[in-house]
Amino acid sequence: MAELTYRAAVAAGIAQEMERDPNVVLIGEDVGAAGGVFKLTEGLLERFGPERVRDTPISEQAIVGAAMGAAMTGLRPVAELMFSDFFAVAWDMVANQIAKTRYMTDGQVSLPLVLRTANGAGLRFGAQHSQSIENWAMAIPGLKVVAPATPADVVGLMAAAIRDPDPVIFCEHKALFAVKGEVPDGEHVVPLGQAAVVREGSDATIVALAAMVPRAREAAERLAADHGISAEVIDLRCLVPLDAHTILASVSKTSRLFTVEENPRLCGWGAEIVSLVADEGFYSLDAPIVRITTPHIPLPSAAALEDLALPTVERIVETVRRRLDEAR
Amino acid sequence: MASAPPQIDRETQLRMYRIMVDCRTFEERAQELFFEGLVRGTTHLGIGQEAVAAGVAAAMRNDDYTFCTYRGHNHTLARGVPMAPIFAELFGRATGLMGGKGGSMHLTSVKHGAMGSYAIVGAHLPIALGAAWSAQYRKSGQVAVCFFGDGTTNIGAFHEALNMAAVWKAPVVFFCENNQYMEYTPIREVTAVEHPAADRAAAYGLDSILVDGNDVEVVHRVAKTAIDRARAGDGPSLIEAVTYRHGGHSRADPGKYRPDDEVAAWKARDPVPAYRQQLLAQGVGETELEAIDGDAREAVAAAEAEARPAPEPAADVLETQVWTDGGSAWRN
């Protein structure tokens, strides 16, 4: 085991796959000589050379489109979009071209590509550099959506994403870049579509993703210590494919479900999980399902306001405690 | 003093003529079948623009890549894709080129190098660049040719792709078919320069290339030069070929916004009979050309007869081929 930051795990995960497969190539703005604006790709140019690690102009449509053209003709490109908000600039490529071409050609084309991006809030960057766009991607058939919460999962899910024969949107959370964690030695692969039960519990299930996972874990610890509530925490890891079994199995044990989403309220991924559990786990439930989300607003930049918008440990603790108290 | 252009060999000339006649015969029948109700949805015909498809295709290697637009029947046929599965796709049949999942605007046959017809204006320029980058990386010697209309020159993806292709020296040929109308609006009314592609080439360090898109031999020569250049590692080209679509933008459009005398003048320059006359003048026998014309009519009739009785797609294919495993599962 080696301790890596989430930031270093990104480069380590890409490097592991570039070592393994010469068809893996990396493109994006400032990914080469500069090592990425967040230093997520540091050292890759030096290690793999300019043929495999290419800097691009500020041309998101060309970056994503070129990744598609390369993927349909034998490469396994990894393309970086510097901030996930920039997906909006290239949305035709993502939603109309990449997501639909396999279906429209009845399987003639496979698109083994990864679109990596710095996603999420917490750095006071304001409304156009802080969004969580995983819900945008989840709404489009033909895209897989991954959002790791730990350095080990960054490496393992990156490997699975690059090896996957289909397009993967890989959301790297900005607020987690400095977080350290153990990463297994040797080749590490975490299959897509397998949620992790990161804390076992019996009174409530809390489902979280990316930066909300450590908050949900800490909330669960406080609920146990301060309120005698045993919360199970699930790290979804992937929205597509979605590990419905793990969610339903947990709810059948705890009978209560909370989602913690760093997203605007409407049509967040939690709503899909609520629908799933209402449909298939209804008779396990002892109480209404509760979604803990940001309000339905653009994200503000001031620290005090951004902190207020995002689900906090305190908000999770308070919401779960109050709801369980009501039931007592 | 420019020397006379090199003579194109007779085999290539007849091949280009055959492609043009095939395309014309196929599309005229497709249009009739649309009005009969057999072709559904929409179609965008390239009648009048066949010289571009034929001239370029005849300059390509079998493993080169074609990327084209929703006006893509001709470019798909020109790569040797059989007519019957194209008709079947237009009819919404199970035997369609894409099993009925794509339709007229998305004709694709990867095994023929027809890498797709793209229906969002501009999208395929970056994608073609990506295929060219892949060929460059794999050192395969393949070239990507990307066809698009004049309207595409005003969308951002055009400029992003041209710039990045030039910087990367990607083996791609960007081929603008300037049929002079973006959809219903004359391109000159919405474009800051006279020649929408050629006048912008300098912005990407490329030569300005403007040719007569109704002269198949001119098209063939300029395409061959650009493709050879790309294959040699000398980077992309941007070619503007001026042409004209005889009909409207799509099946719903009678094209009445165009002056009658303009339409008449361009129909008088119809590339198919013009090339026929040219070949006759060069000594090709009338009977040889008649045989090609007859073969095309028979091929179209046979393809239609094959496609018509084909079954509609079965319900069980609806949720297939979203993923490479053949399925569409989003959960366990």
XYZ file of C-alpha atoms in Angstrom:
660
model
C 0.000 0.000 0.000
C 1.137 3.481 -0.776
C -0.408 6.664 0.471
C -1.389 8.970 -2.388
C -3.376 12.147 -2.672
C -6.528 12.026 -4.762
C -4.656 14.424 -7.085
C -1.665 12.100 -7.521
C -4.001 9.142 -7.902
C -5.394 10.656 -11.111
C -1.979 10.644 -12.794
C -1.179 7.249 -11.266
C -4.401 5.775 -12.616
C -3.830 7.120 -16.120
C -0.170 6.035 -16.034
C -1.105 2.503 -15.013
C -3.278 2.186 -18.128
C -0.830 3.960 -20.466
C 1.842 1.480 -19.390
C -0.489 -1.380 -20.076
C -1.931 -0.332 -23.439
C -0.091 1.726 -26.076
C -3.428 2.789 -27.580
C -4.250 4.869 -24.495
C -3.566 8.547 -25.235
C -4.293 11.728 -23.320
C -5.376 15.125 -24.670
C -6.637 18.339 -23.136
C -5.859 21.935 -22.335
C -2.578 22.267 -20.420
C -2.409 18.522 -19.700
C 1.112 18.094 -21.087
C 3.889 20.552 -20.418
C 1.979 22.254 -17.611
C 0.871 18.987 -16.007
C -2.707 20.219 -15.783
C -4.064 23.341 -14.113
C -4.800 21.208 -11.054
C -1.569 19.200 -11.532
C -3.649 16.110 -12.161
C -1.527 14.928 -15.096
C 1.881 15.930 -13.812
C 4.760 13.850 -15.158
C 2.767 12.061 -17.853
C 4.265 14.028 -20.752
C 7.779 13.313 -19.528
C 6.980 9.659 -19.046
C 4.968 8.916 -22.201
C 6.049 11.588 -24.670
C 4.247 14.146 -26.826
C 2.702 11.585 -29.177
C 0.645 10.190 -26.316
C 0.158 13.278 -24.169
C -1.016 16.217 -26.262
C -1.814 19.760 -25.347
C -4.775 21.236 -27.166
C -6.056 24.730 -27.804
C -9.075 25.969 -25.852
C -11.434 24.090 -28.139
C -13.735 21.829 -26.161
C -15.710 20.708 -29.203
C -12.503 19.738 -30.983
C -11.116 17.986 -27.921
C -14.196 15.865 -27.363
C -14.855 15.340 -31.066
C -11.274 14.294 -31.696
C -11.509 11.829 -28.829
C -14.575 10.339 -30.475
C -12.932 10.064 -33.889
C -9.874 8.455 -32.347
C -11.967 6.034 -30.301
C -13.948 4.888 -33.329
C -10.720 4.084 -35.183
C -8.738 2.058 -32.680
C -7.434 4.292 -29.904
C -8.519 4.573 -26.283
C -8.380 8.307 -25.748
C -8.626 10.000 -22.395
C -9.696 13.621 -22.876
C -9.670 16.189 -20.126
C -12.201 18.978 -19.811
C -10.535 21.344 -17.394
C -13.717 22.190 -15.500
C -16.854 20.098 -15.765
C -18.852 23.255 -16.468
C -17.132 23.280 -19.867
C -19.118 20.225 -20.865
C -21.801 22.731 -21.777
C -19.516 24.028 -24.545
C -19.115 20.553 -26.020
C -22.536 19.149 -25.249
C -23.355 18.347 -28.885
C -20.304 16.102 -29.013
C -21.202 14.429 -25.744
C -24.976 14.139 -25.911
C -25.656 13.889 -29.647
C -22.547 12.258 -31.043
C -20.704 10.164 -28.461
C -23.742 8.928 -26.590
C -25.851 8.003 -29.622
C -23.535 6.806 -32.359
C -23.292 3.193 -31.254
C -27.082 2.871 -31.149
C -27.681 4.790 -34.379
C -25.198 2.602 -36.247
C -26.672 -0.550 -34.727
C -23.424 -1.436 -33.057
C -21.012 -0.764 -35.923
C -19.091 1.701 -33.792
C -17.638 1.307 -30.307
C -16.370 4.350 -28.452
C -13.879 3.333 -25.759
C -13.124 6.794 -24.455
C -12.963 8.594 -21.135
C -13.886 12.239 -20.649
C -12.237 13.295 -17.390
C -13.146 16.483 -15.665
C -12.660 18.518 -12.507
C -16.123 18.518 -11.028
C -17.889 19.966 -8.025
C -17.806 22.794 -5.555
C -15.967 23.843 -2.434
C -13.224 25.999 -3.922
C -15.186 29.270 -4.077
C -14.953 29.405 -7.869
C -18.521 30.574 -8.362
C -21.378 29.345 -10.508
C -19.486 28.540 -13.741
C -16.547 26.617 -12.259
C -18.168 24.668 -9.424
C -21.021 22.644 -10.840
C -21.608 18.960 -10.436
C -22.542 17.814 -13.907
C -22.981 14.109 -13.274
C -26.758 14.547 -13.486
C -26.463 16.057 -16.941
C -24.554 13.022 -18.132
C -26.785 10.543 -16.322
C -29.801 11.815 -18.255
C -28.345 10.803 -21.626
C -28.580 7.142 -22.712
C -25.209 5.841 -23.858
C -22.947 7.436 -21.259
C -21.449 5.791 -18.195
C -20.915 8.103 -15.251
C -18.254 7.619 -12.590
C -17.364 9.821 -9.603
C -14.769 8.418 -7.202
C -14.504 9.535 -3.574
C -11.110 8.093 -2.575
C -7.589 7.905 -4.065
C -7.846 4.121 -4.332
C -11.091 4.419 -6.265
C -9.608 7.089 -8.516
C -6.961 4.595 -9.627
C -9.247 1.573 -9.729
C -12.195 3.228 -11.422
C -9.910 5.059 -13.868
C -8.538 1.685 -14.922
C -12.018 0.280 -15.386
C -13.162 3.393 -17.245
C -10.247 3.310 -19.678
C -10.664 -0.415 -20.273
C -14.413 -0.079 -20.743
C -15.515 -0.394 -24.388
C -18.040 2.431 -24.025
C -17.884 6.175 -23.272
C -17.316 7.096 -19.638
C -17.710 10.516 -18.017
C -15.189 10.503 -15.174
C -15.818 13.184 -12.551
C -12.824 14.063 -10.384
C -13.886 16.135 -7.415
C -11.990 19.380 -6.908
C -12.605 19.484 -3.172
C -10.988 16.063 -2.751
C -7.726 16.680 -4.629
C -5.684 17.124 -1.436
C -7.246 14.178 0.384
C -4.811 11.333 1.128
C -5.571 7.658 1.140
C -4.059 4.218 0.778
C -3.872 2.806 -2.732
C -3.172 -0.915 -3.202
C 0.168 -1.825 -4.737
C 0.272 -3.354 -8.189
C -2.472 -3.200 -10.769
C -5.654 -1.908 -9.193
C -9.026 -2.113 -10.941
C -12.455 -1.397 -9.451
C -15.285 -2.616 -11.694
C -17.833 -0.027 -12.792
C -21.283 -0.337 -11.276
C -20.356 -1.626 -7.840
C -21.256 0.661 -4.959
C -19.255 0.401 -1.742
C -20.786 0.090 1.706
C -18.231 2.302 3.419
C -19.825 2.120 6.873
C -22.241 -0.503 8.076
C -25.297 0.458 10.090
C -28.796 -0.678 10.977
C -31.020 2.392 11.524
C -30.703 4.380 8.298
C -29.079 4.209 4.873
C -27.243 7.278 3.623
C -26.357 7.203 -0.087
C -23.670 9.636 -1.212
C -21.291 10.333 -4.089
C -17.824 11.878 -4.447
C -17.228 14.738 -1.981
C -20.441 13.950 -0.143
C -19.096 10.521 0.839
C -16.606 11.741 3.478
C -19.276 14.117 4.784
C -21.798 11.308 5.048
C -19.234 9.128 6.827
C -18.421 11.807 9.326
C -22.115 12.474 9.878
C -22.641 8.768 10.518
C -19.870 8.761 13.123
C -21.449 11.703 14.904
C -24.908 10.166 14.729
C -23.522 7.088 16.442
C -21.490 8.982 19.037
C -23.953 11.720 19.886
C -27.349 10.243 19.164
C -27.044 6.473 19.278
C -28.126 6.195 15.627
C -26.478 3.525 13.487
C -26.243 4.787 9.906
C -25.055 2.772 6.934
C -23.183 4.807 4.323
C -23.079 3.794 0.668
C -20.594 5.331 -1.761
C -22.339 4.949 -5.114
C -19.081 5.379 -7.099
C -21.016 5.180 -10.398
C -24.373 6.554 -11.449
C -24.361 4.548 -14.681
C -24.242 1.623 -14.318
C -26.120 1.986 -11.053
C -25.738 -0.593 -8.293
C -29.401 -0.872 -7.384
C -28.879 -4.161 -5.531
C -26.624 -2.631 -2.906
C -29.055 0.226 -2.270
C -32.100 -2.045 -2.049
C -30.290 -4.538 0.181
C -29.277 -1.769 2.554
C -32.758 -0.272 2.707
C -34.243 -3.694 3.389
C -31.958 -3.797 6.445
C -32.325 -0.203 7.712
C -35.834 0.719 6.485
C -34.840 4.352 6.083
C -33.161 6.114 3.159
C -31.389 9.452 2.855
C -29.528 10.729 -0.193
C -26.805 13.367 0.036
C -26.358 15.185 -3.272
C -24.082 18.007 -4.222
C -26.504 19.040 -6.904
C -29.319 21.455 -7.516
C -32.551 19.966 -6.303
C -34.434 19.190 -9.476
C -33.768 15.907 -11.264
C -30.739 15.094 -9.138
C -29.518 11.505 -9.141
C -31.104 11.039 -5.737
C -34.521 11.465 -7.276
C -33.862 8.460 -9.496
C -32.839 6.425 -6.463
C -35.935 7.537 -4.593
C -38.013 6.391 -7.536
C -36.200 3.056 -7.622
C -36.668 2.417 -3.911
C -40.278 3.589 -3.970
C -40.906 1.129 -6.763
C -38.916 -1.873 -5.577
C -38.235 -1.306 -1.885
C -41.419 0.360 -0.700
C -42.429 -2.351 1.749
C -39.028 -2.167 3.421
C -39.511 1.492 4.274
C -40.589 2.691 7.719
C -40.483 6.399 6.898
C -40.493 8.820 3.957
C -37.279 9.029 1.948
C -35.388 12.300 2.392
C -33.119 13.989 -0.137
C -30.423 16.306 1.190
C -29.320 18.535 -1.707
C -28.159 22.005 -2.536
C -31.030 24.424 -3.097
C -32.156 24.866 -6.690
C -29.810 27.783 -7.301
C -26.567 28.510 -9.154
C -23.636 28.184 -6.750
C -22.413 31.398 -5.127
C -18.724 32.157 -4.699
C -18.507 33.680 -1.201
C -17.315 31.079 1.282
C -20.176 31.696 3.675
C -22.771 31.283 0.922
C -21.181 28.287 -0.778
C -20.921 26.504 2.572
C -24.562 27.246 3.188
C -25.559 25.827 -0.187
C -23.761 22.481 0.003
C -24.916 19.668 2.258
C -22.725 19.796 5.371
C -21.971 17.224 8.021
C -24.171 19.229 10.408
C -27.076 19.312 7.961
C -26.828 15.574 7.366
C -26.649 14.835 11.114
C -29.520 17.151 11.907
C -31.742 15.875 9.074
C -31.234 12.224 9.938
C -31.592 12.797 13.694
C -34.800 14.805 13.355
C -36.399 12.324 10.992
C -35.570 9.398 13.227
C -36.781 11.271 16.301
C -40.101 11.965 14.569
C -40.571 8.272 14.111
C -39.890 7.413 17.727
C 2.582 29.025 -67.502
C 0.626 26.155 -66.022
C 1.021 22.832 -67.731
C -2.027 20.872 -68.854
C -3.510 18.765 -66.036
C -2.512 15.109 -66.159
C -4.915 12.869 -68.050
C -7.103 10.746 -65.768
C -6.981 7.130 -66.840
C -10.006 5.693 -68.590
C -10.793 3.190 -65.832
C -11.017 5.959 -63.259
C -13.092 8.105 -65.598
C -15.625 5.329 -66.114
C -15.645 4.553 -62.409
C -16.451 8.171 -61.599
C -19.168 8.236 -64.232
C -20.647 5.045 -62.820
C -20.674 6.487 -59.287
C -22.376 9.664 -60.498
C -25.032 7.767 -62.417
C -25.601 5.369 -59.533
C -26.066 8.276 -57.131
C -28.376 10.182 -59.460
C -30.512 7.148 -60.262
C -30.695 6.087 -56.632
C -31.686 9.506 -55.315
C -34.252 10.193 -58.014
C -35.926 6.928 -57.094
C -35.613 7.699 -53.373
C -37.412 10.968 -53.984
C -40.238 9.233 -55.848
C -40.537 6.707 -53.045
C -40.704 9.493 -50.530
C -43.716 10.943 -52.303
C -45.215 7.438 -52.393
C -44.910 7.336 -48.617
C -42.438 4.486 -48.571
C -39.518 6.623 -47.393
C -40.389 8.159 -44.046
C -38.993 10.960 -41.954
C -36.827 13.203 -44.026
C -34.293 13.016 -46.818
C -31.697 15.503 -47.959
C -30.804 14.865 -51.564
C -27.517 15.634 -53.236
C -28.938 15.719 -56.766
C -26.683 18.110 -58.669
C -23.719 17.556 -56.347
C -22.674 14.065 -57.496
C -19.403 15.226 -59.034
C -17.984 15.930 -55.592
C -18.861 12.511 -54.167
C -17.572 10.665 -57.226
C -14.449 12.729 -57.823
C -13.243 12.477 -54.252
C -14.173 8.834 -53.654
C -12.205 7.815 -56.728
C -9.128 9.461 -55.196
C -9.405 7.564 -51.898
C -7.758 4.376 -50.717
C -10.123 1.586 -49.637
C -9.165 1.978 -45.985
C -9.497 5.779 -45.930
C -12.301 7.309 -43.891
C -15.307 9.257 -45.166
C -17.235 11.538 -42.816
C -20.238 13.274 -44.306
C -23.427 15.086 -43.428
C -27.131 14.283 -43.386
C -26.902 14.947 -47.148
C -24.888 11.751 -47.286
C -26.504 9.224 -49.627
C -24.029 10.004 -52.418
C -20.938 9.861 -50.237
C -22.053 6.564 -48.760
C -22.831 5.046 -52.162
C -19.544 6.355 -53.540
C -17.623 4.240 -51.016
C -19.230 1.120 -52.432
C -21.965 0.597 -49.872
C -24.688 -1.530 -51.506
C -27.978 0.161 -52.395
C -30.380 -2.387 -50.927
C -29.488 -1.811 -47.246
C -29.598 1.943 -47.848
C -33.084 1.711 -49.331
C -34.077 -0.584 -46.478
C -32.794 1.961 -43.959
C -34.819 4.677 -45.688
C -37.878 2.405 -45.580
C -37.380 1.636 -41.873
C -36.724 -2.059 -42.425
C -34.853 -4.636 -40.361
C -32.398 -5.153 -43.215
C -31.461 -1.481 -43.196
C -27.831 -0.448 -43.124
C -28.203 0.302 -39.418
C -31.138 -2.003 -38.760
C -33.555 0.903 -38.861
C -31.962 2.710 -35.935
C -30.323 5.486 -37.904
C -32.333 6.547 -40.923
C -31.467 8.654 -43.941
C -29.453 11.208 -41.991
C -27.064 8.740 -40.320
C -25.960 6.284 -43.022
C -22.857 4.478 -41.785
C -20.929 1.471 -43.043
C -17.691 1.171 -41.144
C -16.460 -1.752 -43.216
C -16.609 0.460 -46.317
C -14.864 3.351 -44.557
C -18.137 5.279 -44.490
C -17.688 6.437 -40.900
C -21.000 8.132 -40.576
C -23.383 10.799 -41.749
C -23.704 13.500 -39.130
C -26.877 15.496 -38.715
C -25.773 18.240 -36.351
C -24.005 20.830 -38.482
C -20.257 20.917 -37.844
C -20.020 17.982 -35.453
C -18.125 15.673 -37.761
C -15.221 18.001 -38.482
C -13.638 17.423 -35.061
C -14.555 13.737 -35.279
C -12.834 13.392 -38.665
C -9.848 15.189 -37.186
C -9.827 12.577 -34.423
C -9.857 9.719 -36.919
C -6.973 11.396 -38.750
C -5.075 11.831 -35.489
C -5.629 8.131 -34.804
C -4.271 7.208 -38.256
C -1.283 9.469 -37.642
C -0.639 7.888 -34.231
C -1.028 4.352 -35.574
C 1.089 5.217 -38.642
C -1.520 3.491 -40.781
C -1.229 5.859 -43.730
C -4.997 6.376 -43.746
C -6.552 9.717 -44.583
C -9.873 11.084 -43.356
C -12.019 13.066 -45.780
C -14.723 15.224 -44.264
C -17.517 16.631 -46.460
C -19.685 19.480 -45.291
C -21.801 22.290 -46.668
C -21.240 26.015 -46.876
C -23.474 26.561 -43.852
C -21.021 24.649 -41.698
C -18.341 27.306 -42.153
C -20.175 29.584 -39.742
C -20.348 27.213 -36.771
C -17.678 27.026 -34.091
C -16.730 23.392 -34.569
C -15.498 24.231 -38.100
C -12.972 26.696 -36.754
C -11.907 24.535 -33.810
C -11.310 21.547 -36.058
C -9.434 23.492 -38.749
C -7.109 25.057 -36.218
C -6.361 21.887 -34.311
C -5.916 19.843 -37.502
C -3.424 22.402 -38.799
C -1.492 22.505 -35.522
C -1.378 18.695 -35.362
C -0.676 18.285 -39.115
C -3.450 15.720 -39.132
C -4.029 13.716 -42.324
C -7.497 15.074 -43.011
C -9.082 16.765 -46.011
C -11.908 19.160 -45.212
C -14.115 19.370 -48.282
C -16.704 22.119 -48.423
C -19.512 21.545 -50.903
C -20.662 25.092 -51.369
C -24.143 24.667 -52.814
C -24.707 28.337 -52.056
C -27.624 27.972 -49.653
C -27.110 27.249 -45.965
C -30.630 25.887 -45.779
C -33.131 28.359 -47.206
C -30.920 31.448 -46.932
C -28.199 32.278 -49.469
C -24.850 31.753 -47.795
C -23.567 35.122 -49.033
C -26.226 36.925 -46.979
C -24.980 35.495 -43.702
C -21.240 35.226 -44.279
C -18.605 37.929 -43.939
C -16.491 36.713 -46.855
C -17.346 35.837 -50.432
C -16.008 32.292 -50.400
C -17.101 30.825 -47.080
C -14.385 28.163 -46.832
C -11.623 29.255 -49.202
C -11.447 32.785 -47.832
C -10.950 31.438 -44.318
C -8.154 28.996 -45.130
C -5.459 31.568 -44.467
C -6.637 31.848 -40.866
C -5.341 28.297 -40.359
C -2.186 28.656 -42.411
C -3.739 26.696 -45.278
C -3.842 27.428 -48.987
C -7.045 28.903 -50.349
C -8.483 26.313 -52.724
C -11.605 27.084 -54.750
C -12.739 24.750 -57.527
C -15.682 24.000 -59.776
C -17.597 21.335 -57.899
C -19.597 20.370 -60.975
C -16.541 19.197 -62.895
C -15.756 15.713 -61.634
C -12.250 15.693 -63.079
C -11.354 19.002 -61.456
C -12.690 17.667 -58.168
C -10.776 14.422 -58.588
C -7.472 16.171 -59.236
C -7.732 18.577 -56.348
C -8.826 15.770 -54.021
C -5.963 13.560 -55.108
C -3.450 16.311 -54.463
C -4.868 16.971 -50.991
C -5.144 13.285 -50.082
C -1.603 12.572 -51.273
C -0.384 15.537 -49.260
C -2.161 14.314 -46.131
C -0.837 10.795 -46.589
C 2.687 12.108 -46.978
C 2.456 13.753 -43.576
C 2.136 17.311 -44.855
C -1.071 18.046 -42.986
C -4.644 18.984 -43.720
C -6.263 20.812 -46.621
C -9.429 22.848 -46.914
C -11.111 22.704 -50.300
C -14.164 24.653 -51.403
C -16.037 23.251 -54.390
C -18.824 25.405 -55.759
C -21.872 23.427 -56.766
C -25.654 23.522 -56.583
C -28.408 21.299 -55.293
C -31.169 20.947 -57.847
C -33.856 20.547 -55.220
C -34.635 22.100 -51.877
C -32.830 21.650 -48.580
C -34.882 18.644 -47.517
C -37.891 16.729 -48.718
C -40.296 19.349 -47.342
C -38.642 22.200 -49.203
C -39.520 22.981 -52.839
C -36.666 25.513 -52.916
C -38.879 28.367 -54.134
C -36.622 31.001 -52.583
C -34.203 30.597 -55.458
C -34.594 32.622 -58.650
C -35.810 30.543 -61.608
C -33.022 31.741 -63.868
C -30.401 30.745 -61.289
C -31.843 27.259 -60.992
C -32.063 26.973 -64.781
C -28.478 28.099 -65.240
C -27.157 25.518 -62.787
C -29.330 22.750 -64.190
C -27.787 23.544 -67.546
C -24.463 22.748 -65.865
C -25.770 19.436 -64.490
C -22.594 17.467 -63.737
C -23.931 14.082 -64.853
C -24.861 14.823 -68.496
C -21.912 17.205 -68.665
C -19.493 14.408 -67.847
C -21.274 12.096 -70.229
C -20.718 14.600 -73.036
C -17.098 15.031 -72.008
C -16.459 11.294 -72.122
C -18.167 10.970 -75.503
C -15.981 13.787 -76.820
C -12.938 11.899 -75.578
C -13.941 8.863 -77.572
C -15.803 6.734 -75.077
C -18.483 4.840 -76.975
C -22.155 5.683 -76.572
C -22.891 2.023 -76.048
C -20.413 1.820 -73.193
C -22.073 4.748 -71.425
C -25.531 3.370 -72.147
C -24.461 0.121 -70.551
C -23.406 2.001 -67.415
C -26.695 3.925 -67.363
C -28.599 0.664 -67.772
C -26.598 -1.066 -65.053
C -27.412 1.755 -62.648
C -31.134 1.539 -63.415
C -31.066 -2.220 -62.907
C -29.100 -1.909 -59.665
C -31.545 0.609 -58.237
C -34.557 -1.460 -59.282
C -33.047 -4.623 -57.828
C -32.165 -2.863 -54.569
C -35.677 -1.485 -54.230
C -37.164 -4.899 -54.960
C -34.942 -6.420 -52.281
C -35.685 -3.770 -49.671
C -39.449 -3.437 -50.146
C -40.558 -6.834 -48.818
C -38.063 -6.856 -45.935
C -39.682 -7.042 -42.500
C -39.895 -4.143 -40.112
C -37.464 -4.293 -37.180
C -38.544 -6.696 -34.439
C -39.482 -5.283 -31.046
C -36.614 -7.097 -29.394
C -33.988 -4.894 -31.048
C -35.374 -1.693 -29.511
C -33.156 -1.817 -26.444
C -30.041 -3.287 -28.030
C -26.667 -1.806 -28.980
C -26.511 1.089 -26.573
C -23.435 -0.591 -25.106
C -20.764 -2.742 -26.664
C -22.118 -5.775 -24.795
C -25.127 -5.423 -27.099
C -27.537 -4.278 -24.424
C -28.744 -1.090 -22.763
C -28.679 -1.930 -19.045
C -28.139 1.056 -16.770
C -28.508 -0.818 -13.471
C -28.114 -4.247 -11.949
